[in-house]
Amino acid sequence: MSIETTRHALNGPTMGTRWSALVHAPASIDPDGLRAALAKAVDEIDCQMSTWKPDSDLMRMNAARSGLWVDLPPALMRVLAKGLEIGRASNGAFDIGLGDLTNAWGFGPQAADAGAIRAHLGQGRLPAHALMELDAEGRRARKHGKLQLDLSGIAKGYGVDRMMAVIERFGIASALVGLDGELRAKGVRADGRPWTVAIEKPDYEMRAPISVLTLQDAAVATSGDYRHWVDAGQMRLSHTMDARTGGPLNNGVASVTVLADTCMEADAWATTLMVMGEADGAAFADAQGLNALYILRTRSGLVQHRIGAVFCSGI
C-alpha cells in the first residue's frame, strides 16, 4: 500500500555555513516542527564542539590543565572516541590534536601568528591518541600533556548523522541531509531512484561538479584544499594540517571523497586519506575496504584515482 508523501526542502545557518534537508515526508509531518528539530540538532553540536565559541565544551576541555578530569556531554564523548580510534588506526594521519597548528596559521578564530608558525615547523609531536584518556562510563576525559583539540575533520560529519537521527525519529523513510557538503541519504527518492549527489571539482575560483554519485542508505564526505587555503610565496597551502611537518598539508592531493555508512566516519576517513597522500592513502584505503576517490593536481591537470568497488565500477 503506497503512502502519499510531500516534498520539503529545508535549510538553515549553523557552524559558519548552512545545513540542508530534502525529504519526502508523510503529509502528517509538520515541516516547521521538523525544521526546528533539525536546527536544534546541529546547533547542539556547534555549542559542544566549536573552536569559535569560547564557552563550548570542547574549548572547556582545551582550557583544562593536564591530568584534570573534565565532564563532557555524550555526543562530544562519542566524537572524541571515534576521532582517537581513527587516529590510532591511521598511525596519527588523522589527529584531532592539531588545534595549535590550525590557530597558528590563522585558520581558527585568531589571525596567523608568524612566531607560532616558526615554532611548530619541523617539530615532532605526540598524536592526540597518545595524550588523551577517555572514561566512557563516567563521561569524562583528561589530557596527559599539552594538547589543543580541533574536531573540524569529524564534527560536521557527526552533525549530519544527528540530522539523520532526527529524520528517523519523525518516521521519514526518504531523505537527503547535508552540512557544508557532507551528505547522508536514507532510502530512495519518491520516484524510486537513489539520490544523486555531485562530487565537486576542486577549483579555487568556482563551484562546479566533476562527477556524480548515487547514494542510498549511505554517507559521503569530501576533504579538499580548495575552499580554505593560505598563499605562501609561490605555494598555495591547504587548511588541513600535517603533524609530520608541523604545518599545512602540501602533497599534491586536491581532494578525497569517501563513502561510508555514517557521515562521521566518511568525514574523518576523507581527512585521513588526504593527509596520507595518494600512494600510502590508496594502499591504506584498500586494506581498510574503503571506497574513495582521489583527485590529484598534476602538471597536466586534475587526475582521478579510484579505490573500492563503488568508485571503480563507475559513478
mmCIF file of C-alpha atoms in Angstrom:
data_model
loop_
_atom_site.group_PDB
_atom_site.id
_atom_site.type_symbol
_atom_site.label_atom_id
_atom_site.label_comp_id
_atom_site.label_asym_id
_atom_site.label_seq_id
_atom_site.Cartn_x
_atom_site.Cartn_y
_atom_site.Cartn_z
ATOM 1 C CA MET A 1 0.000 0.000 0.000
ATOM 2 C CA SER A 2 1.503 3.332 -1.063
ATOM 3 C CA ILE A 3 1.669 6.302 1.279
ATOM 4 C CA GLU A 4 1.370 9.756 -0.236
ATOM 5 C CA THR A 5 4.303 11.992 0.633
ATOM 6 C CA THR A 6 5.086 15.671 0.375
ATOM 7 C CA ARG A 7 8.459 17.063 -0.672
ATOM 8 C CA HIS A 8 10.079 19.556 1.685
ATOM 9 C CA ALA A 9 13.373 21.422 1.149
ATOM 10 C CA LEU A 10 14.571 22.751 4.498
ATOM 11 C CA ASN A 11 17.737 24.612 5.450
ATOM 12 C CA GLY A 12 19.256 26.992 7.951
ATOM 13 C CA PRO A 13 22.511 28.521 9.202
ATOM 14 C CA THR A 14 24.977 26.785 11.529
ATOM 15 C CA MET A 15 28.736 26.443 12.106
ATOM 16 C CA GLY A 16 29.500 29.313 9.741
ATOM 17 C CA THR A 17 27.767 27.514 6.875
ATOM 18 C CA ARG A 18 24.302 26.019 6.217
ATOM 19 C CA TRP A 19 22.567 22.724 6.841
ATOM 20 C CA SER A 20 20.024 21.325 4.390
ATOM 21 C CA ALA A 21 17.455 18.566 4.270
ATOM 22 C CA LEU A 22 15.462 17.341 1.275
ATOM 23 C CA VAL A 23 12.719 14.968 2.419
ATOM 24 C CA HIS A 24 9.704 13.138 1.067
ATOM 25 C CA ALA A 25 7.580 13.039 4.207
ATOM 26 C CA PRO A 26 4.081 11.808 5.052
ATOM 27 C CA ALA A 27 1.513 14.583 4.783
ATOM 28 C CA SER A 28 1.031 14.432 8.559
ATOM 29 C CA ILE A 29 4.565 15.752 9.191
ATOM 30 C CA ASP A 30 4.751 19.384 10.335
ATOM 31 C CA PRO A 31 7.616 20.933 8.296
ATOM 32 C CA ASP A 32 8.123 23.742 10.804
ATOM 33 C CA GLY A 33 8.494 21.254 13.627
ATOM 34 C CA LEU A 34 10.932 19.192 11.546
ATOM 35 C CA ARG A 35 12.937 22.298 10.639
ATOM 36 C CA ALA A 36 13.179 23.324 14.293
ATOM 37 C CA ALA A 37 14.298 19.836 15.354
ATOM 38 C CA LEU A 38 16.997 19.698 12.671
ATOM 39 C CA ALA A 39 18.267 23.166 13.586
ATOM 40 C CA LYS A 40 18.401 22.208 17.256
ATOM 41 C CA ALA A 41 20.395 19.053 16.464
ATOM 42 C CA VAL A 42 23.142 20.828 14.528
ATOM 43 C CA ASP A 43 23.244 23.816 16.886
ATOM 44 C CA GLU A 44 23.832 21.464 19.823
ATOM 45 C CA ILE A 45 26.859 20.037 18.026
ATOM 46 C CA ASP A 46 28.131 23.558 17.361
ATOM 47 C CA CYS A 47 27.710 24.548 21.013
ATOM 48 C CA GLN A 48 29.596 21.464 22.154
ATOM 49 C CA MET A 49 32.367 21.139 19.553
ATOM 50 C CA SER A 50 33.124 24.583 18.115
ATOM 51 C CA THR A 51 36.574 26.137 18.499
ATOM 52 C CA TRP A 52 34.989 29.500 17.627
ATOM 53 C CA LYS A 53 32.827 29.554 20.757
ATOM 54 C CA PRO A 54 34.971 30.193 23.873
ATOM 55 C CA ASP A 55 32.332 28.588 26.102
ATOM 56 C CA SER A 56 31.891 25.381 24.068
ATOM 57 C CA ASP A 57 32.501 22.061 25.804
ATOM 58 C CA LEU A 58 35.471 21.432 23.529
ATOM 59 C CA MET A 59 37.084 24.724 24.490
ATOM 60 C CA ARG A 60 36.445 23.911 28.141
ATOM 61 C CA MET A 61 38.390 20.696 27.546
ATOM 62 C CA ASN A 62 41.157 22.628 25.804
ATOM 63 C CA ALA A 63 41.446 25.053 28.707
ATOM 64 C CA ALA A 64 41.698 22.312 31.354
ATOM 65 C CA ARG A 65 45.090 21.599 32.848
ATOM 66 C CA SER A 66 46.868 18.333 32.152
ATOM 67 C CA GLY A 67 45.686 15.429 34.313
ATOM 68 C CA LEU A 68 42.352 17.015 35.269
ATOM 69 C CA TRP A 69 39.218 15.008 34.507
ATOM 70 C CA VAL A 70 36.587 17.055 32.641
ATOM 71 C CA ASP A 71 32.919 16.030 32.471
ATOM 72 C CA LEU A 72 31.667 16.087 28.867
ATOM 73 C CA PRO A 73 28.307 15.551 27.126
ATOM 74 C CA PRO A 74 27.673 12.157 25.471
ATOM 75 C CA ALA A 75 27.821 13.481 21.903
ATOM 76 C CA LEU A 76 31.258 15.015 22.390
ATOM 77 C CA MET A 77 32.496 11.852 24.094
ATOM 78 C CA ARG A 78 31.291 9.829 21.088
ATOM 79 C CA VAL A 79 33.103 12.062 18.592
ATOM 80 C CA LEU A 80 36.297 12.119 20.663
ATOM 81 C CA ALA A 81 36.244 8.320 20.890
ATOM 82 C CA LYS A 82 35.824 7.916 17.127
ATOM 83 C CA GLY A 83 38.494 10.522 16.425
ATOM 84 C CA LEU A 84 41.005 8.782 18.677
ATOM 85 C CA GLU A 85 40.072 5.386 17.202
ATOM 86 C CA ILE A 86 40.750 6.562 13.641
ATOM 87 C CA GLY A 87 43.905 8.307 14.839
ATOM 88 C CA ARG A 88 45.241 5.013 16.157
ATOM 89 C CA ALA A 89 44.168 3.065 13.067
ATOM 90 C CA SER A 90 45.900 5.589 10.784
ATOM 91 C CA ASN A 91 49.049 5.883 12.911
ATOM 92 C CA GLY A 92 48.338 9.558 13.527
ATOM 93 C CA ALA A 93 47.456 10.640 9.973
ATOM 94 C CA PHE A 94 44.111 11.655 11.440
ATOM 95 C CA ASP A 95 44.838 13.740 14.507
ATOM 96 C CA ILE A 96 42.236 15.703 16.472
ATOM 97 C CA GLY A 97 45.023 17.370 18.478
ATOM 98 C CA LEU A 98 46.264 19.903 15.915
ATOM 99 C CA GLY A 99 44.320 22.913 17.147
ATOM 100 C CA ASP A 100 47.513 24.801 17.920
ATOM 101 C CA LEU A 101 48.700 24.411 14.312
ATOM 102 C CA THR A 102 45.323 25.468 12.923
ATOM 103 C CA ASN A 103 45.378 28.587 15.094
ATOM 104 C CA ALA A 104 48.999 29.429 14.284
ATOM 105 C CA TRP A 105 48.245 29.542 10.562
ATOM 106 C CA GLY A 106 45.157 31.712 11.027
ATOM 107 C CA PHE A 107 42.509 29.090 10.242
ATOM 108 C CA GLY A 108 40.934 29.467 13.681
ATOM 109 C CA PRO A 109 39.361 32.480 15.411
ATOM 110 C CA GLN A 110 42.646 34.410 15.586
ATOM 111 C CA ALA A 111 44.922 35.857 12.911
ATOM 112 C CA ALA A 112 48.035 33.973 11.825
ATOM 113 C CA ASP A 113 50.985 34.131 14.230
ATOM 114 C CA ALA A 114 54.382 34.085 12.486
ATOM 115 C CA GLY A 115 56.197 33.262 15.708
ATOM 116 C CA ALA A 116 53.962 30.291 16.439
ATOM 117 C CA ILE A 117 54.326 29.095 12.844
ATOM 118 C CA ARG A 118 58.125 29.087 13.123
ATOM 119 C CA ALA A 119 57.974 27.351 16.495
ATOM 120 C CA HIS A 120 55.902 24.451 15.118
ATOM 121 C CA LEU A 121 57.583 23.839 11.756
ATOM 122 C CA GLY A 122 59.629 20.662 11.689
ATOM 123 C CA GLN A 123 58.903 19.822 15.309
ATOM 124 C CA GLY A 124 57.901 16.311 16.280
ATOM 125 C CA ARG A 125 54.812 15.826 18.428
ATOM 126 C CA LEU A 126 52.750 13.112 20.047
ATOM 127 C CA PRO A 127 49.339 12.456 18.466
ATOM 128 C CA ALA A 128 46.118 13.066 20.358
ATOM 129 C CA HIS A 129 45.505 9.344 20.877
ATOM 130 C CA ALA A 130 48.748 9.188 22.886
ATOM 131 C CA LEU A 131 47.763 12.152 25.072
ATOM 132 C CA MET A 132 44.009 11.721 25.652
ATOM 133 C CA GLU A 133 42.265 9.414 28.075
ATOM 134 C CA LEU A 134 38.530 8.807 27.961
ATOM 135 C CA ASP A 135 36.345 7.384 30.720
ATOM 136 C CA ALA A 136 33.273 6.285 28.766
ATOM 137 C CA GLU A 137 31.241 5.191 31.783
ATOM 138 C CA GLY A 138 31.990 8.382 33.676
ATOM 139 C CA ARG A 139 31.513 10.540 30.567
ATOM 140 C CA ARG A 140 34.743 12.407 31.195
ATOM 141 C CA ALA A 141 38.146 12.918 29.609
ATOM 142 C CA ARG A 142 41.582 14.180 30.530
ATOM 143 C CA LYS A 143 44.775 15.204 28.783
ATOM 144 C CA HIS A 144 48.229 13.899 29.603
ATOM 145 C CA GLY A 145 50.265 16.766 28.214
ATOM 146 C CA LYS A 146 49.812 19.922 26.202
ATOM 147 C CA LEU A 147 47.013 19.425 23.707
ATOM 148 C CA GLN A 148 44.602 21.645 21.766
ATOM 149 C CA LEU A 149 41.730 19.689 20.258
ATOM 150 C CA ASP A 150 40.167 20.590 16.914
ATOM 151 C CA LEU A 151 37.290 18.492 15.583
ATOM 152 C CA SER A 152 36.877 20.230 12.224
ATOM 153 C CA GLY A 153 37.676 16.971 10.404
ATOM 154 C CA ILE A 154 34.885 14.988 12.043
ATOM 155 C CA ALA A 155 32.298 17.147 13.851
ATOM 156 C CA LYS A 156 30.349 18.265 10.779
ATOM 157 C CA GLY A 157 30.031 14.683 9.654
ATOM 158 C CA TYR A 158 28.650 13.784 13.063
ATOM 159 C CA GLY A 159 26.260 16.716 12.772
ATOM 160 C CA VAL A 160 24.873 15.164 9.583
ATOM 161 C CA ASP A 161 24.387 11.869 11.412
ATOM 162 C CA ARG A 162 22.466 13.679 14.154
ATOM 163 C CA MET A 163 20.269 15.253 11.492
ATOM 164 C CA MET A 164 19.529 11.816 10.100
ATOM 165 C CA ALA A 165 18.598 10.634 13.594
ATOM 166 C CA VAL A 166 16.014 13.424 13.681
ATOM 167 C CA ILE A 167 14.693 12.339 10.273
ATOM 168 C CA GLU A 168 14.273 8.780 11.548
ATOM 169 C CA ARG A 169 12.609 9.983 14.744
ATOM 170 C CA PHE A 170 9.996 11.729 12.605
ATOM 171 C CA GLY A 171 9.321 8.472 10.769
ATOM 172 C CA ILE A 172 10.582 9.716 7.396
ATOM 173 C CA ALA A 173 11.862 6.990 5.060
ATOM 174 C CA SER A 174 13.204 9.167 2.219
ATOM 175 C CA ALA A 175 15.691 11.952 2.877
ATOM 176 C CA LEU A 176 18.989 13.556 1.897
ATOM 177 C CA VAL A 177 20.598 15.692 4.603
ATOM 178 C CA GLY A 178 23.779 17.721 4.374
ATOM 179 C CA LEU A 179 26.075 20.133 6.116
ATOM 180 C CA ASP A 180 28.726 22.059 4.174
ATOM 181 C CA GLY A 181 28.986 19.360 1.512
ATOM 182 C CA GLU A 182 28.917 16.351 3.848
ATOM 183 C CA LEU A 183 25.847 14.271 2.924
ATOM 184 C CA ARG A 184 23.860 11.285 4.110
ATOM 185 C CA ALA A 185 20.956 9.633 2.333
ATOM 186 C CA LYS A 186 18.107 7.492 3.623
ATOM 187 C CA GLY A 187 16.047 5.341 1.297
ATOM 188 C CA VAL A 188 15.338 6.481 -2.235
ATOM 189 C CA ARG A 189 13.613 9.429 -3.868
ATOM 190 C CA ALA A 190 9.861 9.498 -4.417
ATOM 191 C CA ASP A 191 10.373 8.119 -7.941
ATOM 192 C CA GLY A 192 12.170 5.054 -6.555
ATOM 193 C CA ARG A 193 15.629 6.072 -7.733
ATOM 194 C CA PRO A 194 18.661 6.554 -5.463
ATOM 195 C CA TRP A 195 19.622 10.069 -4.504
ATOM 196 C CA THR A 196 22.071 11.714 -6.910
ATOM 197 C CA VAL A 197 24.769 13.964 -5.459
ATOM 198 C CA ALA A 198 27.567 15.877 -7.126
ATOM 199 C CA ILE A 199 31.243 15.480 -6.359
ATOM 200 C CA GLU A 200 32.693 18.952 -6.564
ATOM 201 C CA LYS A 201 35.552 19.844 -8.865
ATOM 202 C CA PRO A 202 38.458 21.090 -6.705
ATOM 203 C CA ASP A 203 38.529 24.549 -8.249
ATOM 204 C CA TYR A 204 39.731 27.622 -6.324
ATOM 205 C CA GLU A 205 37.579 30.042 -8.308
ATOM 206 C CA MET A 206 34.202 28.442 -8.988
ATOM 207 C CA ARG A 207 31.846 25.701 -7.850
ATOM 208 C CA ALA A 208 31.168 23.008 -10.443
ATOM 209 C CA PRO A 209 30.715 19.215 -10.402
ATOM 210 C CA ILE A 210 33.425 16.889 -11.625
ATOM 211 C CA SER A 211 31.326 13.734 -11.254
ATOM 212 C CA VAL A 212 28.110 12.424 -9.713
ATOM 213 C CA LEU A 213 27.405 9.659 -7.222
ATOM 214 C CA THR A 214 24.215 7.754 -6.455
ATOM 215 C CA LEU A 215 23.576 7.467 -2.739
ATOM 216 C CA GLN A 216 21.192 5.175 -0.844
ATOM 217 C CA ASP A 217 21.366 4.465 2.897
ATOM 218 C CA ALA A 218 24.931 5.736 2.976
ATOM 219 C CA ALA A 219 27.010 8.859 3.593
ATOM 220 C CA VAL A 220 29.663 10.722 1.625
ATOM 221 C CA ALA A 221 32.192 13.379 2.605
ATOM 222 C CA THR A 222 34.956 15.250 0.826
ATOM 223 C CA SER A 223 38.147 16.777 2.184
ATOM 224 C CA GLY A 224 39.863 19.268 -0.117
ATOM 225 C CA ASP A 225 42.405 22.055 -0.477
ATOM 226 C CA TYR A 226 40.208 24.433 -2.493
ATOM 227 C CA ARG A 227 37.897 26.186 -0.016
ATOM 228 C CA HIS A 228 40.289 27.367 2.703
ATOM 229 C CA TRP A 229 43.955 27.984 1.999
ATOM 230 C CA VAL A 230 46.883 30.323 2.530
ATOM 231 C CA ASP A 231 49.320 31.585 -0.107
ATOM 232 C CA ALA A 232 52.983 31.374 0.904
ATOM 233 C CA GLY A 233 55.230 32.711 -1.833
ATOM 234 C CA GLN A 234 54.584 30.608 -4.924
ATOM 235 C CA MET A 235 52.775 27.901 -2.958
ATOM 236 C CA ARG A 236 49.093 27.619 -2.092
ATOM 237 C CA LEU A 237 48.765 25.638 1.120
ATOM 238 C CA SER A 238 45.735 23.761 2.370
ATOM 239 C CA HIS A 239 43.966 24.472 5.673
ATOM 240 C CA THR A 240 44.490 20.777 6.545
ATOM 241 C CA MET A 241 47.412 20.424 8.929
ATOM 242 C CA ASP A 242 50.124 17.765 8.725
ATOM 243 C CA ALA A 243 51.527 16.740 12.100
ATOM 244 C CA ARG A 244 54.628 15.313 10.403
ATOM 245 C CA THR A 245 55.780 18.734 9.172
ATOM 246 C CA GLY A 246 54.115 20.958 11.751
ATOM 247 C CA GLY A 247 52.396 22.970 9.021
ATOM 248 C CA PRO A 248 49.813 22.884 6.220
ATOM 249 C CA LEU A 249 49.471 19.840 4.005
ATOM 250 C CA ASN A 250 51.263 20.136 0.661
ATOM 251 C CA ASN A 251 51.258 16.793 -1.135
ATOM 252 C CA GLY A 252 49.510 17.370 -4.455
ATOM 253 C CA VAL A 253 46.160 15.952 -3.340
ATOM 254 C CA ALA A 254 43.343 18.325 -4.300
ATOM 255 C CA SER A 255 40.528 16.347 -2.683
ATOM 256 C CA VAL A 256 39.473 12.971 -1.354
ATOM 257 C CA THR A 257 35.877 11.762 -1.317
ATOM 258 C CA VAL A 258 34.893 8.794 0.858
ATOM 259 C CA LEU A 259 31.689 6.759 1.010
ATOM 260 C CA ALA A 260 30.768 5.169 4.375
ATOM 261 C CA ASP A 261 27.841 4.026 6.489
ATOM 262 C CA THR A 262 27.959 7.151 8.670
ATOM 263 C CA CYS A 263 28.957 10.679 7.788
ATOM 264 C CA MET A 264 31.197 10.955 10.848
ATOM 265 C CA GLU A 265 33.297 8.089 9.503
ATOM 266 C CA ALA A 266 33.249 9.389 5.924
ATOM 267 C CA ASP A 267 34.357 12.828 7.135
ATOM 268 C CA ALA A 268 37.243 11.520 9.224
ATOM 269 C CA TRP A 269 38.437 8.981 6.649
ATOM 270 C CA ALA A 270 38.439 11.634 3.903
ATOM 271 C CA THR A 271 40.762 13.811 6.003
ATOM 272 C CA THR A 272 42.904 10.792 6.860
ATOM 273 C CA LEU A 273 43.441 9.812 3.226
ATOM 274 C CA MET A 274 44.104 13.433 2.270
ATOM 275 C CA VAL A 275 46.933 13.618 4.801
ATOM 276 C CA MET A 276 48.366 10.226 3.852
ATOM 277 C CA GLY A 277 48.711 11.202 0.197
ATOM 278 C CA GLU A 278 47.902 9.183 -2.875
ATOM 279 C CA ALA A 279 50.317 6.238 -2.600
ATOM 280 C CA ASP A 280 50.069 5.492 1.120
ATOM 281 C CA GLY A 281 46.431 6.538 1.295
ATOM 282 C CA ALA A 282 45.303 4.348 -1.585
ATOM 283 C CA ALA A 283 47.044 1.321 -0.088
ATOM 284 C CA PHE A 284 45.545 2.078 3.327
ATOM 285 C CA ALA A 285 42.047 2.605 1.899
ATOM 286 C CA ASP A 286 42.249 -0.679 0.008
ATOM 287 C CA ALA A 287 43.366 -2.519 3.160
ATOM 288 C CA GLN A 288 40.528 -0.949 5.152
ATOM 289 C CA GLY A 289 37.931 -1.755 2.497
ATOM 290 C CA LEU A 290 37.125 1.928 1.937
ATOM 291 C CA ASN A 291 35.511 3.401 -1.162
ATOM 292 C CA ALA A 292 37.450 6.546 -2.026
ATOM 293 C CA LEU A 293 38.090 8.931 -4.885
ATOM 294 C CA TYR A 294 41.370 10.872 -5.013
ATOM 295 C CA ILE A 295 41.653 13.938 -7.229
ATOM 296 C CA LEU A 296 45.264 14.976 -7.744
ATOM 297 C CA ARG A 297 46.823 18.180 -9.029
ATOM 298 C CA THR A 298 49.388 17.423 -11.717
ATOM 299 C CA ARG A 299 51.165 19.494 -14.329
ATOM 300 C CA SER A 300 48.772 18.152 -16.934
ATOM 301 C CA GLY A 301 45.676 18.923 -14.867
ATOM 302 C CA LEU A 302 43.399 17.085 -12.447
ATOM 303 C CA VAL A 303 43.793 13.301 -12.318
ATOM 304 C CA GLN A 304 41.418 10.862 -10.606
ATOM 305 C CA HIS A 305 42.414 7.740 -8.668
ATOM 306 C CA ARG A 306 39.528 5.466 -7.647
ATOM 307 C CA ILE A 307 39.593 2.909 -4.816
ATOM 308 C CA GLY A 308 36.881 0.404 -3.905
ATOM 309 C CA ALA A 309 34.002 -1.273 -5.692
ATOM 310 C CA VAL A 310 31.683 1.756 -5.698
ATOM 311 C CA PHE A 311 34.075 4.151 -7.411
ATOM 312 C CA CYS A 312 35.846 1.615 -9.595
ATOM 313 C CA SER A 313 32.547 0.366 -11.040
ATOM 314 C CA GLY A 314 31.848 3.861 -12.383
ATOM 315 C CA ILE A 315 29.849 6.727 -10.874
#
